[in-house]
PDB file of C-alpha atoms in Angstrom:
ATOM      1  CA  UNK A1023      -0.648  17.892  15.496  1.00 47.00           C
ATOM      2  CA  UNK A1024      -0.889  14.235  14.509  1.00 50.00           C
ATOM      3  CA  UNK A1025      -1.788  11.774  17.203  1.00 57.00           C
ATOM      4  CA  UNK A1026       0.784   9.162  18.101  1.00 62.00           C
ATOM      5  CA  UNK A1027       0.060   5.637  16.919  1.00 73.00           C
ATOM      6  CA  UNK A1028      -1.694   3.340  19.342  1.00 82.00           C
ATOM      7  CA  UNK A1029       0.457   0.690  21.023  1.00 91.00           C
ATOM      8  CA  UNK A1030      -0.048  -2.878  19.855  1.00 95.00           C
ATOM      9  CA  UNK A1031      -3.198  -4.635  21.034  1.00 97.00           C
ATOM     10  CA  UNK A1032      -2.482  -6.841  24.056  1.00 98.00           C
ATOM     11  CA  UNK A1033      -3.456 -10.411  23.169  1.00 98.00           C
ATOM     12  CA  UNK A1034      -3.694 -13.476  25.400  1.00 98.00           C
ATOM     13  CA  UNK A1035      -3.466 -16.946  23.878  1.00 98.00           C
ATOM     14  CA  UNK A1036      -5.292 -19.799  25.603  1.00 98.00           C
ATOM     15  CA  UNK A1037      -3.778 -23.254  25.112  1.00 98.00           C
ATOM     16  CA  UNK A1038      -4.108 -26.796  26.402  1.00 97.00           C
ATOM     17  CA  UNK A1039      -1.154 -28.478  24.700  1.00 96.00           C
ATOM     18  CA  UNK A1040       1.971 -27.980  22.626  1.00 95.00           C
ATOM     19  CA  UNK A1041       0.947 -24.584  21.312  1.00 95.00           C
ATOM     20  CA  UNK A1042       2.243 -24.581  17.727  1.00 96.00           C
ATOM     21  CA  UNK A1043      -0.312 -21.947  16.670  1.00 98.00           C
ATOM     22  CA  UNK A1044       0.537 -20.013  19.822  1.00 98.00           C
ATOM     23  CA  UNK A1045       4.200 -19.960  18.812  1.00 98.00           C
ATOM     24  CA  UNK A1046       3.308 -18.675  15.346  1.00 98.00           C
ATOM     25  CA  UNK A1047       1.176 -15.925  16.909  1.00 98.00           C
ATOM     26  CA  UNK A1048       3.957 -14.895  19.296  1.00 98.00           C
ATOM     27  CA  UNK A1049       6.570 -14.744  16.527  1.00 98.00           C
ATOM     28  CA  UNK A1050       4.361 -12.711  14.211  1.00 98.00           C
ATOM     29  CA  UNK A1051       3.328 -10.390  17.041  1.00 97.00           C
ATOM     30  CA  UNK A1052       6.954  -9.451  17.667  1.00 96.00           C
ATOM     31  CA  UNK A1053       7.137  -7.709  14.289  1.00 94.00           C
ATOM     32  CA  UNK A1054       6.700  -3.946  14.570  1.00 90.00           C
ATOM     33  CA  UNK A1055       3.890  -3.844  11.990  1.00 90.00           C
ATOM     34  CA  UNK A1056       1.836  -6.720  13.426  1.00 95.00           C
ATOM     35  CA  UNK A1057      -0.740  -4.575  15.241  1.00 95.00           C
ATOM     36  CA  UNK A1058      -0.663  -6.827  18.304  1.00 97.00           C
ATOM     37  CA  UNK A1059       1.603  -8.445  20.838  1.00 97.00           C
ATOM     38  CA  UNK A1060       1.063 -11.688  22.705  1.00 98.00           C
ATOM     39  CA  UNK A1061       1.307 -10.411  26.270  1.00 98.00           C
ATOM     40  CA  UNK A1062       0.123 -13.558  28.059  1.00 98.00           C
ATOM     41  CA  UNK A1063      -0.286 -17.284  27.485  1.00 98.00           C
ATOM     42  CA  UNK A1064      -2.727 -19.148  29.726  1.00 98.00           C
ATOM     43  CA  UNK A1065      -3.211 -22.914  29.959  1.00 98.00           C
ATOM     44  CA  UNK A1066      -5.769 -25.026  31.748  1.00 98.00           C
ATOM     45  CA  UNK A1067      -3.246 -27.880  31.949  1.00 97.00           C
ATOM     46  CA  UNK A1068      -0.322 -27.905  34.380  1.00 95.00           C
ATOM     47  CA  UNK A1069       2.933 -28.296  32.448  1.00 95.00           C
ATOM     48  CA  UNK A1070       1.391 -27.920  28.978  1.00 97.00           C
ATOM     49  CA  UNK A1071       4.216 -27.945  26.458  1.00 96.00           C
ATOM     50  CA  UNK A1072       3.327 -24.557  25.057  1.00 97.00           C
ATOM     51  CA  UNK A1073       4.023 -22.821  28.376  1.00 98.00           C
ATOM     52  CA  UNK A1074       7.748 -23.506  28.179  1.00 97.00           C
ATOM     53  CA  UNK A1075       7.822 -22.383  24.549  1.00 98.00           C
ATOM     54  CA  UNK A1076       6.061 -19.128  25.417  1.00 98.00           C
ATOM     55  CA  UNK A1077       8.354 -18.479  28.376  1.00 98.00           C
ATOM     56  CA  UNK A1078      11.417 -19.078  26.183  1.00 98.00           C
ATOM     57  CA  UNK A1079      10.069 -16.425  23.813  1.00 98.00           C
ATOM     58  CA  UNK A1080       9.801 -13.934  26.666  1.00 98.00           C
ATOM     59  CA  UNK A1081       6.023 -14.095  27.132  1.00 98.00           C
ATOM     60  CA  UNK A1082       4.376 -14.138  30.563  1.00 98.00           C
ATOM     61  CA  UNK A1083       2.574 -17.422  31.260  1.00 98.00           C
ATOM     62  CA  UNK A1084      -0.076 -18.562  33.716  1.00 98.00           C
ATOM     63  CA  UNK A1085      -1.803 -21.822  34.529  1.00 98.00           C
ATOM     64  CA  UNK A1086      -5.403 -21.943  35.713  1.00 98.00           C
ATOM     65  CA  UNK A1087      -5.942 -25.673  36.074  1.00 97.00           C
ATOM     66  CA  UNK A1088      -9.535 -26.756  35.552  1.00 96.00           C
ATOM     67  CA  UNK A1089      -9.400 -29.906  37.668  1.00 95.00           C
ATOM     68  CA  UNK A1090      -9.701 -28.167  41.077  1.00 96.00           C
ATOM     69  CA  UNK A1091     -12.996 -26.669  39.881  1.00 96.00           C
ATOM     70  CA  UNK A1092     -14.445 -30.130  39.163  1.00 93.00           C
ATOM     71  CA  UNK A1093     -17.473 -29.688  36.880  1.00 93.00           C
ATOM     72  CA  UNK A1094     -18.029 -25.991  37.642  1.00 96.00           C
ATOM     73  CA  UNK A1095     -16.883 -24.621  34.282  1.00 96.00           C
ATOM     74  CA  UNK A1096     -18.044 -21.091  34.977  1.00 97.00           C
ATOM     75  CA  UNK A1097     -16.069 -20.893  38.214  1.00 97.00           C
ATOM     76  CA  UNK A1098     -12.967 -21.957  36.313  1.00 98.00           C
ATOM     77  CA  UNK A1099     -13.670 -19.371  33.627  1.00 98.00           C
ATOM     78  CA  UNK A1100     -14.083 -16.645  36.240  1.00 98.00           C
ATOM     79  CA  UNK A1101     -10.590 -17.459  37.464  1.00 98.00           C
ATOM     80  CA  UNK A1102      -9.242 -17.355  33.889  1.00 98.00           C
ATOM     81  CA  UNK A1103     -11.070 -14.096  33.240  1.00 98.00           C
ATOM     82  CA  UNK A1104      -9.513 -12.553  36.334  1.00 98.00           C
ATOM     83  CA  UNK A1105      -6.032 -13.396  35.067  1.00 98.00           C
ATOM     84  CA  UNK A1106      -6.817 -11.937  31.632  1.00 98.00           C
ATOM     85  CA  UNK A1107      -8.226  -8.677  32.959  1.00 98.00           C
ATOM     86  CA  UNK A1108      -5.502  -8.144  35.546  1.00 98.00           C
ATOM     87  CA  UNK A1109      -2.978  -8.395  32.692  1.00 98.00           C
ATOM     88  CA  UNK A1110      -4.760  -5.702  30.674  1.00 98.00           C
ATOM     89  CA  UNK A1111      -5.670  -8.105  27.876  1.00 98.00           C
ATOM     90  CA  UNK A1112      -7.752  -6.672  25.036  1.00 98.00           C
ATOM     91  CA  UNK A1113      -8.204  -9.682  22.714  1.00 98.00           C
ATOM     92  CA  UNK A1114      -8.214 -13.432  23.409  1.00 98.00           C
ATOM     93  CA  UNK A1115      -7.025 -15.983  20.857  1.00 98.00           C
ATOM     94  CA  UNK A1116      -7.877 -19.651  21.402  1.00 98.00           C
ATOM     95  CA  UNK A1117      -5.183 -21.996  20.083  1.00 97.00           C
ATOM     96  CA  UNK A1118      -5.884 -25.613  20.862  1.00 94.00           C
ATOM     97  CA  UNK A1119      -7.761 -24.714  24.033  1.00 96.00           C
ATOM     98  CA  UNK A1120      -9.682 -27.915  24.669  1.00 92.00           C
ATOM     99  CA  UNK A1121     -12.508 -26.544  26.768  1.00 92.00           C
ATOM    100  CA  UNK A1122     -16.128 -25.930  25.793  1.00 89.00           C
ATOM    101  CA  UNK A1123     -16.727 -22.356  26.904  1.00 95.00           C
ATOM    102  CA  UNK A1124     -19.796 -21.219  28.813  1.00 96.00           C
ATOM    103  CA  UNK A1125     -21.945 -18.282  27.702  1.00 97.00           C
ATOM    104  CA  UNK A1126     -20.523 -16.336  30.654  1.00 97.00           C
ATOM    105  CA  UNK A1127     -16.970 -16.178  29.269  1.00 98.00           C
ATOM    106  CA  UNK A1128     -18.066 -15.885  25.639  1.00 97.00           C
ATOM    107  CA  UNK A1129     -20.340 -12.996  26.552  1.00 97.00           C
ATOM    108  CA  UNK A1130     -17.639 -11.238  28.519  1.00 98.00           C
ATOM    109  CA  UNK A1131     -15.304 -11.236  25.521  1.00 98.00           C
ATOM    110  CA  UNK A1132     -17.885 -10.993  22.751  1.00 97.00           C
ATOM    111  CA  UNK A1133     -16.356  -9.578  19.600  1.00 97.00           C
ATOM    112  CA  UNK A1134     -12.860  -9.871  21.064  1.00 98.00           C
ATOM    113  CA  UNK A1135     -12.306 -13.643  21.207  1.00 98.00           C
ATOM    114  CA  UNK A1136     -11.012 -15.551  18.166  1.00 98.00           C
ATOM    115  CA  UNK A1137     -10.528 -19.239  17.432  1.00 98.00           C
ATOM    116  CA  UNK A1138      -8.958 -21.268  14.661  1.00 97.00           C
ATOM    117  CA  UNK A1139     -10.638 -24.465  13.459  1.00 97.00           C
ATOM    118  CA  UNK A1140      -9.086 -27.081  11.111  1.00 97.00           C
ATOM    119  CA  UNK A1141     -11.809 -27.150   8.465  1.00 98.00           C
ATOM    120  CA  UNK A1142     -13.500 -24.869   5.978  1.00 98.00           C
ATOM    121  CA  UNK A1143     -16.397 -23.890   8.187  1.00 98.00           C
ATOM    122  CA  UNK A1144     -19.334 -24.298   8.138  1.00 97.00           C
ATOM    123  CA  UNK A1145     -18.129 -27.739   7.011  1.00 97.00           C
ATOM    124  CA  UNK A1146     -17.101 -30.146   9.772  1.00 97.00           C
ATOM    125  CA  UNK A1147     -17.417 -28.332  13.073  1.00 95.00           C
ATOM    126  CA  UNK A1148     -16.167 -30.298  16.050  1.00 93.00           C
ATOM    127  CA  UNK A1149     -13.599 -33.097  15.923  1.00 93.00           C
ATOM    128  CA  UNK A1150     -12.073 -35.483  13.327  1.00 96.00           C
ATOM    129  CA  UNK A1151     -12.266 -32.830  10.621  1.00 97.00           C
ATOM    130  CA  UNK A1152      -9.597 -34.269   8.340  1.00 98.00           C
ATOM    131  CA  UNK A1153     -10.957 -37.811   8.349  1.00 98.00           C
ATOM    132  CA  UNK A1154     -14.441 -36.468   7.634  1.00 98.00           C
ATOM    133  CA  UNK A1155     -13.226 -34.375   4.699  1.00 98.00           C
ATOM    134  CA  UNK A1156     -11.389 -37.342   3.176  1.00 97.00           C
ATOM    135  CA  UNK A1157     -14.351 -39.673   3.729  1.00 97.00           C
ATOM    136  CA  UNK A1158     -16.588 -37.189   1.900  1.00 97.00           C
ATOM    137  CA  UNK A1159     -14.205 -37.209  -1.105  1.00 97.00           C
ATOM    138  CA  UNK A1160     -13.768 -33.453  -0.819  1.00 97.00           C
ATOM    139  CA  UNK A1161     -11.278 -31.859  -3.186  1.00 97.00           C
ATOM    140  CA  UNK A1162      -9.909 -29.570  -0.526  1.00 98.00           C
ATOM    141  CA  UNK A1163      -9.733 -29.003   3.198  1.00 98.00           C
ATOM    142  CA  UNK A1164      -8.378 -26.066   5.136  1.00 98.00           C
ATOM    143  CA  UNK A1165      -8.745 -23.929   8.219  1.00 98.00           C
ATOM    144  CA  UNK A1166     -10.921 -21.070   9.447  1.00 98.00           C
ATOM    145  CA  UNK A1167     -10.392 -18.208  11.878  1.00 98.00           C
ATOM    146  CA  UNK A1168     -13.670 -17.056  13.396  1.00 98.00           C
ATOM    147  CA  UNK A1169     -15.084 -15.034  16.238  1.00 98.00           C
ATOM    148  CA  UNK A1170     -16.226 -17.159  19.172  1.00 98.00           C
ATOM    149  CA  UNK A1171     -19.946 -17.332  19.913  1.00 96.00           C
ATOM    150  CA  UNK A1172     -22.012 -19.627  22.125  1.00 93.00           C
ATOM    151  CA  UNK A1173     -22.383 -22.210  19.354  1.00 90.00           C
ATOM    152  CA  UNK A1174     -19.414 -24.520  18.767  1.00 87.00           C
ATOM    153  CA  UNK A1175     -17.442 -23.329  15.698  1.00 93.00           C
ATOM    154  CA  UNK A1176     -20.376 -21.171  14.598  1.00 93.00           C
ATOM    155  CA  UNK A1177     -19.067 -17.605  14.934  1.00 96.00           C
ATOM    156  CA  UNK A1178     -18.585 -15.105  12.080  1.00 97.00           C
ATOM    157  CA  UNK A1179     -15.744 -16.127   9.764  1.00 98.00           C
ATOM    158  CA  UNK A1180     -12.770 -13.749   9.614  1.00 98.00           C
ATOM    159  CA  UNK A1181     -10.539 -15.691   7.212  1.00 98.00           C
ATOM    160  CA  UNK A1182      -9.883 -19.073   5.611  1.00 98.00           C
ATOM    161  CA  UNK A1183      -7.036 -20.929   3.931  1.00 98.00           C
ATOM    162  CA  UNK A1184      -7.580 -23.811   1.533  1.00 98.00           C
ATOM    163  CA  UNK A1185      -5.439 -26.941   1.295  1.00 98.00           C
ATOM    164  CA  UNK A1186      -5.849 -29.501  -1.520  1.00 98.00           C
ATOM    165  CA  UNK A1187      -6.658 -33.091  -0.617  1.00 98.00           C
ATOM    166  CA  UNK A1188      -4.397 -35.361  -2.659  1.00 97.00           C
ATOM    167  CA  UNK A1189      -4.773 -38.973  -3.836  1.00 95.00           C
ATOM    168  CA  UNK A1190      -4.350 -41.542  -1.055  1.00 95.00           C
ATOM    169  CA  UNK A1191      -4.281 -38.779   1.546  1.00 97.00           C
ATOM    170  CA  UNK A1192      -4.411 -39.734   5.204  1.00 97.00           C
ATOM    171  CA  UNK A1193      -5.898 -37.679   8.039  1.00 97.00           C
ATOM    172  CA  UNK A1194      -2.427 -37.401   9.572  1.00 98.00           C
ATOM    173  CA  UNK A1195      -0.747 -36.124   6.399  1.00 98.00           C
ATOM    174  CA  UNK A1196      -3.587 -33.727   5.694  1.00 98.00           C
ATOM    175  CA  UNK A1197      -3.469 -32.463   9.287  1.00 97.00           C
ATOM    176  CA  UNK A1198       0.202 -31.543   8.906  1.00 97.00           C
ATOM    177  CA  UNK A1199      -0.435 -29.573   5.715  1.00 98.00           C
ATOM    178  CA  UNK A1200      -3.417 -27.805   7.254  1.00 98.00           C
ATOM    179  CA  UNK A1201      -1.341 -26.954  10.329  1.00 97.00           C
ATOM    180  CA  UNK A1202       1.211 -25.223   8.090  1.00 98.00           C
ATOM    181  CA  UNK A1203      -1.619 -23.168   6.616  1.00 98.00           C
ATOM    182  CA  UNK A1204      -2.915 -22.368  10.116  1.00 98.00           C
ATOM    183  CA  UNK A1205       0.456 -20.939  11.126  1.00 98.00           C
ATOM    184  CA  UNK A1206       0.244 -18.433   8.270  1.00 98.00           C
ATOM    185  CA  UNK A1207      -3.471 -17.677   8.451  1.00 98.00           C
ATOM    186  CA  UNK A1208      -3.971 -17.101  12.179  1.00 98.00           C
ATOM    187  CA  UNK A1209      -1.298 -14.400  12.656  1.00 98.00           C
ATOM    188  CA  UNK A1210      -2.383 -12.615   9.483  1.00 98.00           C
ATOM    189  CA  UNK A1211      -6.075 -12.561  10.444  1.00 98.00           C
ATOM    190  CA  UNK A1212      -5.372 -11.662  14.078  1.00 98.00           C
ATOM    191  CA  UNK A1213      -3.134  -8.806  12.974  1.00 97.00           C
ATOM    192  CA  UNK A1214      -5.766  -7.412  10.618  1.00 97.00           C
ATOM    193  CA  UNK A1215      -8.428  -7.799  13.309  1.00 97.00           C
ATOM    194  CA  UNK A1216      -6.344  -5.958  15.906  1.00 97.00           C
ATOM    195  CA  UNK A1217      -5.392  -3.135  13.532  1.00 94.00           C
ATOM    196  CA  UNK A1218      -9.092  -2.593  12.822  1.00 94.00           C
ATOM    197  CA  UNK A1219     -10.161  -2.886  16.441  1.00 92.00           C
ATOM    198  CA  UNK A1220     -11.975   0.116  17.837  1.00 70.00           C
ATOM    199  CA  UNK A1221     -10.275   0.854  21.141  1.00 65.00           C
ATOM    200  CA  UNK A1222     -12.134   4.015  22.109  1.00 56.00           C
TER     201      UNK A1222
END
């Protein structure tokens, strides 16, 4: 007797803003062959634009505002973690989540937390990636999906997409082209990751 296929992996997306990558992940996850479903969207910002988008797509949302926790980042993360675990989340995808994570949360989700970064890592971790790539006269830029570790943008790379830098490019124009590539790359890599995930 063949075993029935496993249900899709339950993914939570953490956002702080408009959530364009989140929307791409939700849409892709609604396909029957995706290997995952976005079951929850969590923001650290009250009224973040992505929350309304997620709700309109039928996804449960939650806000765990960081301001009431002042500078106690771990206490805030414990509250976020509680929301994730009570929802039966298996994998966490960061999508414009503008918080530096503590080792406590990273350790709790080690090997099951992904992030997307707008450069070809290990080039240009951190901020202002597009301006830095143009200033260096690079021929191409791009984006990287990686596992999250304690170091900022240092985790194992799961996939990349390359975007040419054109003559007289601006950081803003390059950012828009890279964002288009992100919206294709992140769902594809997350889907492959979830299909390969050992779930015991």
